[in-house]
């Protein structure tokens, strides 16, 4: 499946669903985090997950939504839990950083 999104840390897991005005992609992170952001320990396990809607730049004049299967991890060393971090996503606004940049210009 070709990747229309070109986001380095997100991969498409199904072909997009499309209508006249919108495209919806089901996506997930390319890989799990390497270590705990609190203590740096590298032994983590999946704690839970949820779907999150992230908006992205339009494609072919259609509004683009990313249905992200976001995973939460727990550190085996310090016990902290955290959502996987994605460099392409602005966490405060539920949109990609490139969409935010486009809006601000």
JSON list of C-alpha atoms in Angstrom, two decimals:
[
{"chain": "A", "resi": 1, "resn": "UNK", "atom": "CA", "xyz": [0.00, 0.00, 0.00]},
{"chain": "A", "resi": 2, "resn": "UNK", "atom": "CA", "xyz": [1.51, 3.31, -1.04]},
{"chain": "A", "resi": 3, "resn": "UNK", "atom": "CA", "xyz": [1.76, 5.93, 1.67]},
{"chain": "A", "resi": 4, "resn": "UNK", "atom": "CA", "xyz": [-0.04, 9.13, 0.64]},
{"chain": "A", "resi": 5, "resn": "UNK", "atom": "CA", "xyz": [0.66, 10.71, 4.02]},
{"chain": "A", "resi": 6, "resn": "UNK", "atom": "CA", "xyz": [4.48, 10.80, 4.05]},
{"chain": "A", "resi": 7, "resn": "UNK", "atom": "CA", "xyz": [4.65, 11.14, 7.84]},
{"chain": "A", "resi": 8, "resn": "UNK", "atom": "CA", "xyz": [7.88, 9.58, 9.19]},
{"chain": "A", "resi": 9, "resn": "UNK", "atom": "CA", "xyz": [6.48, 8.12, 12.42]},
{"chain": "A", "resi": 10, "resn": "UNK", "atom": "CA", "xyz": [2.99, 7.10, 11.23]},
{"chain": "A", "resi": 11, "resn": "UNK", "atom": "CA", "xyz": [1.99, 4.25, 8.94]},
{"chain": "A", "resi": 12, "resn": "UNK", "atom": "CA", "xyz": [-1.31, 3.57, 7.18]},
{"chain": "A", "resi": 13, "resn": "UNK", "atom": "CA", "xyz": [-2.85, 0.22, 8.18]},
{"chain": "A", "resi": 14, "resn": "UNK", "atom": "CA", "xyz": [-5.85, 0.20, 5.80]},
{"chain": "A", "resi": 15, "resn": "UNK", "atom": "CA", "xyz": [-6.70, 1.88, 2.49]},
{"chain": "A", "resi": 16, "resn": "UNK", "atom": "CA", "xyz": [-8.37, 5.25, 3.11]},
{"chain": "A", "resi": 17, "resn": "UNK", "atom": "CA", "xyz": [-12.14, 5.60, 3.18]},
{"chain": "A", "resi": 18, "resn": "UNK", "atom": "CA", "xyz": [-13.24, 8.42, 0.93]},
{"chain": "A", "resi": 19, "resn": "UNK", "atom": "CA", "xyz": [-16.30, 10.43, -0.03]},
{"chain": "A", "resi": 20, "resn": "UNK", "atom": "CA", "xyz": [-16.78, 13.68, -2.01]},
{"chain": "A", "resi": 21, "resn": "UNK", "atom": "CA", "xyz": [-15.28, 15.91, 0.67]},
{"chain": "A", "resi": 22, "resn": "UNK", "atom": "CA", "xyz": [-13.26, 13.76, 3.10]},
{"chain": "A", "resi": 23, "resn": "UNK", "atom": "CA", "xyz": [-10.55, 11.10, 3.34]},
{"chain": "A", "resi": 24, "resn": "UNK", "atom": "CA", "xyz": [-10.12, 9.02, 6.50]},
{"chain": "A", "resi": 25, "resn": "UNK", "atom": "CA", "xyz": [-6.97, 6.98, 7.09]},
{"chain": "A", "resi": 26, "resn": "UNK", "atom": "CA", "xyz": [-6.59, 4.32, 9.80]},
{"chain": "A", "resi": 27, "resn": "UNK", "atom": "CA", "xyz": [-3.05, 4.75, 11.10]},
{"chain": "A", "resi": 28, "resn": "UNK", "atom": "CA", "xyz": [-0.67, 3.74, 13.89]},
{"chain": "A", "resi": 29, "resn": "UNK", "atom": "CA", "xyz": [2.84, 4.56, 15.05]},
{"chain": "A", "resi": 30, "resn": "UNK", "atom": "CA", "xyz": [5.66, 2.99, 13.04]},
{"chain": "A", "resi": 31, "resn": "UNK", "atom": "CA", "xyz": [7.11, 1.32, 16.13]},
{"chain": "A", "resi": 32, "resn": "UNK", "atom": "CA", "xyz": [7.01, 1.25, 19.92]},
{"chain": "A", "resi": 33, "resn": "UNK", "atom": "CA", "xyz": [9.04, 3.73, 22.00]},
{"chain": "A", "resi": 34, "resn": "UNK", "atom": "CA", "xyz": [12.62, 2.70, 22.67]},
{"chain": "A", "resi": 35, "resn": "UNK", "atom": "CA", "xyz": [12.65, 3.62, 26.35]},
{"chain": "A", "resi": 36, "resn": "UNK", "atom": "CA", "xyz": [10.72, 5.18, 29.21]},
{"chain": "A", "resi": 37, "resn": "UNK", "atom": "CA", "xyz": [10.70, 9.01, 29.01]},
{"chain": "A", "resi": 38, "resn": "UNK", "atom": "CA", "xyz": [10.88, 9.19, 32.84]},
{"chain": "A", "resi": 39, "resn": "UNK", "atom": "CA", "xyz": [13.76, 6.85, 33.72]},
{"chain": "A", "resi": 40, "resn": "UNK", "atom": "CA", "xyz": [15.22, 5.71, 30.37]},
{"chain": "A", "resi": 41, "resn": "UNK", "atom": "CA", "xyz": [14.63, 1.99, 31.07]},
{"chain": "A", "resi": 42, "resn": "UNK", "atom": "CA", "xyz": [14.08, -0.02, 27.89]},
{"chain": "A", "resi": 43, "resn": "UNK", "atom": "CA", "xyz": [11.66, -2.69, 29.15]},
{"chain": "A", "resi": 44, "resn": "UNK", "atom": "CA", "xyz": [8.12, -1.50, 28.42]},
{"chain": "A", "resi": 45, "resn": "UNK", "atom": "CA", "xyz": [4.81, -3.20, 27.88]},
{"chain": "A", "resi": 46, "resn": "UNK", "atom": "CA", "xyz": [1.57, -2.13, 26.23]},
{"chain": "A", "resi": 47, "resn": "UNK", "atom": "CA", "xyz": [-0.80, -0.86, 28.91]},
{"chain": "A", "resi": 48, "resn": "UNK", "atom": "CA", "xyz": [-3.86, 0.21, 26.86]},
{"chain": "A", "resi": 49, "resn": "UNK", "atom": "CA", "xyz": [-4.88, 1.93, 23.64]},
{"chain": "A", "resi": 50, "resn": "UNK", "atom": "CA", "xyz": [-7.50, 4.32, 22.27]},
{"chain": "A", "resi": 51, "resn": "UNK", "atom": "CA", "xyz": [-8.50, 5.83, 18.96]},
{"chain": "A", "resi": 52, "resn": "UNK", "atom": "CA", "xyz": [-7.72, 9.50, 18.43]},
{"chain": "A", "resi": 53, "resn": "UNK", "atom": "CA", "xyz": [-8.77, 11.69, 15.50]},
{"chain": "A", "resi": 54, "resn": "UNK", "atom": "CA", "xyz": [-5.91, 13.78, 14.11]},
{"chain": "A", "resi": 55, "resn": "UNK", "atom": "CA", "xyz": [-6.46, 16.25, 11.25]},
{"chain": "A", "resi": 56, "resn": "UNK", "atom": "CA", "xyz": [-3.89, 16.62, 8.45]},
{"chain": "A", "resi": 57, "resn": "UNK", "atom": "CA", "xyz": [-3.29, 18.66, 5.30]},
{"chain": "A", "resi": 58, "resn": "UNK", "atom": "CA", "xyz": [-5.87, 18.22, 2.53]},
{"chain": "A", "resi": 59, "resn": "UNK", "atom": "CA", "xyz": [-5.20, 15.70, -0.25]},
{"chain": "A", "resi": 60, "resn": "UNK", "atom": "CA", "xyz": [-6.78, 16.32, -3.67]},
{"chain": "A", "resi": 61, "resn": "UNK", "atom": "CA", "xyz": [-8.84, 19.15, -2.13]},
{"chain": "A", "resi": 62, "resn": "UNK", "atom": "CA", "xyz": [-10.35, 16.77, 0.44]},
{"chain": "A", "resi": 63, "resn": "UNK", "atom": "CA", "xyz": [-10.25, 17.18, 4.21]},
{"chain": "A", "resi": 64, "resn": "UNK", "atom": "CA", "xyz": [-7.99, 14.50, 5.74]},
{"chain": "A", "resi": 65, "resn": "UNK", "atom": "CA", "xyz": [-8.53, 12.78, 9.06]},
{"chain": "A", "resi": 66, "resn": "UNK", "atom": "CA", "xyz": [-6.21, 10.23, 10.65]},
{"chain": "A", "resi": 67, "resn": "UNK", "atom": "CA", "xyz": [-7.86, 7.69, 12.94]},
{"chain": "A", "resi": 68, "resn": "UNK", "atom": "CA", "xyz": [-4.83, 6.95, 15.09]},
{"chain": "A", "resi": 69, "resn": "UNK", "atom": "CA", "xyz": [-4.73, 3.80, 17.19]},
{"chain": "A", "resi": 70, "resn": "UNK", "atom": "CA", "xyz": [-2.75, 5.41, 20.03]},
{"chain": "A", "resi": 71, "resn": "UNK", "atom": "CA", "xyz": [-1.00, 3.06, 22.48]},
{"chain": "A", "resi": 72, "resn": "UNK", "atom": "CA", "xyz": [-0.21, 3.64, 26.14]},
{"chain": "A", "resi": 73, "resn": "UNK", "atom": "CA", "xyz": [2.86, 1.97, 27.63]},
{"chain": "A", "resi": 74, "resn": "UNK", "atom": "CA", "xyz": [4.01, 1.17, 31.15]},
{"chain": "A", "resi": 75, "resn": "UNK", "atom": "CA", "xyz": [7.62, 1.00, 32.31]},
{"chain": "A", "resi": 76, "resn": "UNK", "atom": "CA", "xyz": [8.63, -2.20, 34.11]},
{"chain": "A", "resi": 77, "resn": "UNK", "atom": "CA", "xyz": [11.25, -0.29, 36.12]},
{"chain": "A", "resi": 78, "resn": "UNK", "atom": "CA", "xyz": [9.60, 2.88, 37.46]},
{"chain": "A", "resi": 79, "resn": "UNK", "atom": "CA", "xyz": [5.94, 2.04, 36.78]},
{"chain": "A", "resi": 80, "resn": "UNK", "atom": "CA", "xyz": [5.18, 5.26, 34.91]},
{"chain": "A", "resi": 81, "resn": "UNK", "atom": "CA", "xyz": [2.61, 5.16, 32.11]},
{"chain": "A", "resi": 82, "resn": "UNK", "atom": "CA", "xyz": [2.74, 7.30, 28.97]},
{"chain": "A", "resi": 83, "resn": "UNK", "atom": "CA", "xyz": [1.16, 7.63, 25.54]},
{"chain": "A", "resi": 84, "resn": "UNK", "atom": "CA", "xyz": [3.45, 6.99, 22.60]},
{"chain": "A", "resi": 85, "resn": "UNK", "atom": "CA", "xyz": [4.91, 10.26, 21.37]},
{"chain": "A", "resi": 86, "resn": "UNK", "atom": "CA", "xyz": [4.72, 11.16, 17.71]},
{"chain": "A", "resi": 87, "resn": "UNK", "atom": "CA", "xyz": [6.94, 13.88, 16.26]},
{"chain": "A", "resi": 88, "resn": "UNK", "atom": "CA", "xyz": [4.45, 14.57, 13.45]},
{"chain": "A", "resi": 89, "resn": "UNK", "atom": "CA", "xyz": [1.54, 15.40, 15.78]},
{"chain": "A", "resi": 90, "resn": "UNK", "atom": "CA", "xyz": [0.89, 18.61, 17.73]},
{"chain": "A", "resi": 91, "resn": "UNK", "atom": "CA", "xyz": [-0.41, 17.11, 20.98]},
{"chain": "A", "resi": 92, "resn": "UNK", "atom": "CA", "xyz": [-2.31, 20.21, 22.14]},
{"chain": "A", "resi": 93, "resn": "UNK", "atom": "CA", "xyz": [-4.37, 20.60, 18.97]},
{"chain": "A", "resi": 94, "resn": "UNK", "atom": "CA", "xyz": [-5.04, 17.06, 17.64]},
{"chain": "A", "resi": 95, "resn": "UNK", "atom": "CA", "xyz": [-3.53, 17.91, 14.27]},
{"chain": "A", "resi": 96, "resn": "UNK", "atom": "CA", "xyz": [-0.29, 17.31, 12.45]},
{"chain": "A", "resi": 97, "resn": "UNK", "atom": "CA", "xyz": [2.44, 19.89, 12.90]},
{"chain": "A", "resi": 98, "resn": "UNK", "atom": "CA", "xyz": [2.47, 20.51, 9.15]},
{"chain": "A", "resi": 99, "resn": "UNK", "atom": "CA", "xyz": [-1.26, 21.39, 9.19]},
{"chain": "A", "resi": 100, "resn": "UNK", "atom": "CA", "xyz": [-0.67, 23.77, 12.10]},
{"chain": "A", "resi": 101, "resn": "UNK", "atom": "CA", "xyz": [2.21, 25.40, 10.20]},
{"chain": "A", "resi": 102, "resn": "UNK", "atom": "CA", "xyz": [0.01, 25.77, 7.11]},
{"chain": "A", "resi": 103, "resn": "UNK", "atom": "CA", "xyz": [-2.73, 27.47, 9.16]},
{"chain": "A", "resi": 104, "resn": "UNK", "atom": "CA", "xyz": [-0.27, 29.86, 10.81]},
{"chain": "A", "resi": 105, "resn": "UNK", "atom": "CA", "xyz": [1.24, 31.03, 7.51]}
]
